[in-house]
Protein backbone atom coordinates (compact mmCIF):
# COMPACT_ATOMS: atom_id res chain seq x y z
CA UNK A 1 0.00 0.00 0.00
CA UNK A 2 1.29 3.44 -0.89
CA UNK A 3 2.11 5.82 1.92
CA UNK A 4 2.28 9.08 -0.05
CA UNK A 5 2.24 10.66 -3.50
CA UNK A 6 4.18 13.80 -4.39
CA UNK A 7 4.35 15.90 -7.55
CA UNK A 8 7.43 18.08 -7.95
CA UNK A 9 8.44 20.71 -10.48
CA UNK A 10 11.84 20.61 -12.19
CA UNK A 11 13.46 22.58 -9.35
CA UNK A 12 12.34 20.04 -6.76
CA UNK A 13 9.58 22.13 -5.19
CA UNK A 14 6.54 20.14 -4.06
CA UNK A 15 3.48 21.16 -6.07
CA UNK A 16 1.02 18.57 -4.76
CA UNK A 17 1.36 16.18 -1.84
CA UNK A 18 -0.95 13.58 -0.40
CA UNK A 19 -0.16 11.40 2.61
CA UNK A 20 -2.28 8.24 2.72
CA UNK A 21 -0.77 6.60 5.78
CA UNK A 22 0.86 7.90 8.93
CA UNK A 23 4.04 5.83 8.56
CA UNK A 24 5.83 8.62 6.65
CA UNK A 25 6.11 12.34 7.31
CA UNK A 26 6.14 15.24 4.88
CA UNK A 27 9.89 15.55 5.36
CA UNK A 28 10.30 12.45 3.17
CA UNK A 29 9.60 14.79 0.23
CA UNK A 30 12.87 16.60 1.00
CA UNK A 31 14.75 13.30 1.18
CA UNK A 32 13.61 12.43 -2.35
CA UNK A 33 14.46 15.90 -3.64
CA UNK A 34 17.99 15.78 -2.22
CA UNK A 35 18.84 12.24 -3.27
CA UNK A 36 17.16 11.98 -6.67
CA UNK A 37 16.18 15.32 -8.21
CA UNK A 38 19.31 17.19 -7.10
CA UNK A 39 21.60 14.42 -8.35
CA UNK A 40 21.99 15.92 -11.82
CA UNK A 41 23.61 13.62 -14.35
CA UNK A 42 23.58 10.55 -12.12
CA UNK A 43 22.13 7.36 -13.56
CA UNK A 44 18.70 7.12 -11.97
CA UNK A 45 16.63 4.03 -11.53
CA UNK A 46 12.86 4.57 -11.39
CA UNK A 47 12.89 2.83 -8.01
CA UNK A 48 15.08 4.21 -5.23
CA UNK A 49 15.25 2.68 -1.78
CA UNK A 50 16.60 4.80 1.07
CA UNK A 51 16.54 2.98 4.37
CA UNK A 52 13.18 1.24 4.62
CA UNK A 53 11.42 3.71 2.31
CA UNK A 54 10.97 3.04 -1.41
CA UNK A 55 10.46 5.87 -3.90
CA UNK A 56 8.87 5.08 -7.27
CA UNK A 57 9.13 7.98 -9.69
CA UNK A 58 8.49 8.97 -13.27
CA UNK A 59 9.41 12.17 -15.07
CA UNK A 60 7.18 13.85 -17.62
CA UNK A 61 8.44 17.06 -19.26
CA UNK A 62 9.37 19.17 -16.23
CA UNK A 63 7.28 17.30 -13.64
CA UNK A 64 8.33 14.51 -11.30
CA UNK A 65 5.60 12.21 -9.98
CA UNK A 66 6.70 10.16 -6.98
CA UNK A 67 5.00 7.45 -4.93
CA UNK A 68 6.37 6.49 -1.52
CA UNK A 69 5.96 3.10 0.15
CA UNK A 70 7.29 1.70 3.41
CA UNK A 71 6.06 -1.86 2.81
CA UNK A 72 6.60 -4.39 0.06
CA UNK A 73 4.40 -3.31 -2.84
CA UNK A 74 3.95 -4.48 -6.41
CA UNK A 75 6.07 -2.12 -8.50
CA UNK A 76 4.05 -2.73 -11.68
CA UNK A 77 0.86 -1.62 -9.97
CA UNK A 78 2.56 1.46 -8.56
CA UNK A 79 3.82 2.54 -11.97
CA UNK A 80 0.42 1.86 -13.54
CA UNK A 81 -1.13 4.11 -10.88
CA UNK A 82 1.48 6.85 -11.52
CA UNK A 83 0.95 6.79 -15.29
CA UNK A 84 -2.83 6.90 -14.87
CA UNK A 85 -2.47 9.79 -12.43
CA UNK A 86 -0.29 11.56 -14.96
CA UNK A 87 -2.87 10.81 -17.67
CA UNK A 88 -5.49 12.64 -15.64
CA UNK A 89 -3.34 15.74 -15.59
CA UNK A 90 -2.50 15.63 -19.27
CA UNK A 91 -6.08 15.05 -20.45
Tab-separated table of C-alpha atoms in Angstrom:
chain	number	residue	atom	x	y	z
A	1	UNK	CA	0.000	0.000	0.000
A	2	UNK	CA	1.289	3.439	-0.886
A	3	UNK	CA	2.110	5.816	1.923
A	4	UNK	CA	2.276	9.075	-0.053
A	5	UNK	CA	2.243	10.661	-3.504
A	6	UNK	CA	4.177	13.801	-4.394
A	7	UNK	CA	4.350	15.899	-7.554
A	8	UNK	CA	7.432	18.083	-7.954
A	9	UNK	CA	8.436	20.706	-10.481
A	10	UNK	CA	11.836	20.609	-12.194
A	11	UNK	CA	13.460	22.578	-9.353
A	12	UNK	CA	12.337	20.038	-6.756
A	13	UNK	CA	9.579	22.128	-5.190
A	14	UNK	CA	6.539	20.141	-4.061
A	15	UNK	CA	3.483	21.163	-6.067
A	16	UNK	CA	1.021	18.565	-4.759
A	17	UNK	CA	1.365	16.182	-1.840
A	18	UNK	CA	-0.948	13.584	-0.401
A	19	UNK	CA	-0.164	11.396	2.611
A	20	UNK	CA	-2.283	8.245	2.718
A	21	UNK	CA	-0.769	6.603	5.781
A	22	UNK	CA	0.861	7.898	8.932
A	23	UNK	CA	4.040	5.835	8.564
A	24	UNK	CA	5.834	8.622	6.647
A	25	UNK	CA	6.111	12.340	7.307
A	26	UNK	CA	6.138	15.239	4.882
A	27	UNK	CA	9.888	15.545	5.363
A	28	UNK	CA	10.300	12.449	3.170
A	29	UNK	CA	9.602	14.794	0.229
A	30	UNK	CA	12.866	16.604	0.999
A	31	UNK	CA	14.747	13.302	1.175
A	32	UNK	CA	13.610	12.428	-2.352
A	33	UNK	CA	14.459	15.903	-3.636
A	34	UNK	CA	17.988	15.785	-2.219
A	35	UNK	CA	18.837	12.235	-3.272
A	36	UNK	CA	17.158	11.981	-6.668
A	37	UNK	CA	16.183	15.320	-8.211
A	38	UNK	CA	19.307	17.190	-7.099
A	39	UNK	CA	21.605	14.423	-8.346
A	40	UNK	CA	21.990	15.917	-11.823
A	41	UNK	CA	23.613	13.622	-14.347
A	42	UNK	CA	23.583	10.553	-12.124
A	43	UNK	CA	22.134	7.364	-13.560
A	44	UNK	CA	18.701	7.125	-11.969
A	45	UNK	CA	16.634	4.033	-11.531
A	46	UNK	CA	12.857	4.569	-11.393
A	47	UNK	CA	12.888	2.832	-8.007
A	48	UNK	CA	15.076	4.211	-5.230
A	49	UNK	CA	15.252	2.680	-1.777
A	50	UNK	CA	16.604	4.795	1.067
A	51	UNK	CA	16.538	2.981	4.374
A	52	UNK	CA	13.177	1.239	4.617
A	53	UNK	CA	11.421	3.708	2.306
A	54	UNK	CA	10.969	3.041	-1.413
A	55	UNK	CA	10.464	5.872	-3.899
A	56	UNK	CA	8.869	5.079	-7.274
A	57	UNK	CA	9.133	7.981	-9.689
A	58	UNK	CA	8.491	8.973	-13.273
A	59	UNK	CA	9.405	12.168	-15.075
A	60	UNK	CA	7.180	13.846	-17.618
A	61	UNK	CA	8.437	17.058	-19.259
A	62	UNK	CA	9.367	19.169	-16.230
A	63	UNK	CA	7.284	17.301	-13.644
A	64	UNK	CA	8.333	14.510	-11.299
A	65	UNK	CA	5.604	12.209	-9.983
A	66	UNK	CA	6.705	10.164	-6.981
A	67	UNK	CA	5.001	7.454	-4.934
A	68	UNK	CA	6.369	6.490	-1.518
A	69	UNK	CA	5.961	3.097	0.151
A	70	UNK	CA	7.285	1.695	3.410
A	71	UNK	CA	6.061	-1.859	2.812
A	72	UNK	CA	6.602	-4.395	0.064
A	73	UNK	CA	4.397	-3.312	-2.839
A	74	UNK	CA	3.952	-4.480	-6.408
A	75	UNK	CA	6.069	-2.116	-8.505
A	76	UNK	CA	4.053	-2.734	-11.683
A	77	UNK	CA	0.856	-1.618	-9.974
A	78	UNK	CA	2.558	1.463	-8.556
A	79	UNK	CA	3.822	2.536	-11.975
A	80	UNK	CA	0.415	1.857	-13.540
A	81	UNK	CA	-1.131	4.113	-10.884
A	82	UNK	CA	1.477	6.849	-11.517
A	83	UNK	CA	0.947	6.790	-15.288
A	84	UNK	CA	-2.833	6.900	-14.874
A	85	UNK	CA	-2.471	9.787	-12.426
A	86	UNK	CA	-0.286	11.562	-14.957
A	87	UNK	CA	-2.870	10.811	-17.665
A	88	UNK	CA	-5.489	12.643	-15.636
A	89	UNK	CA	-3.342	15.744	-15.587
A	90	UNK	CA	-2.504	15.625	-19.272
A	91	UNK	CA	-6.082	15.051	-20.454
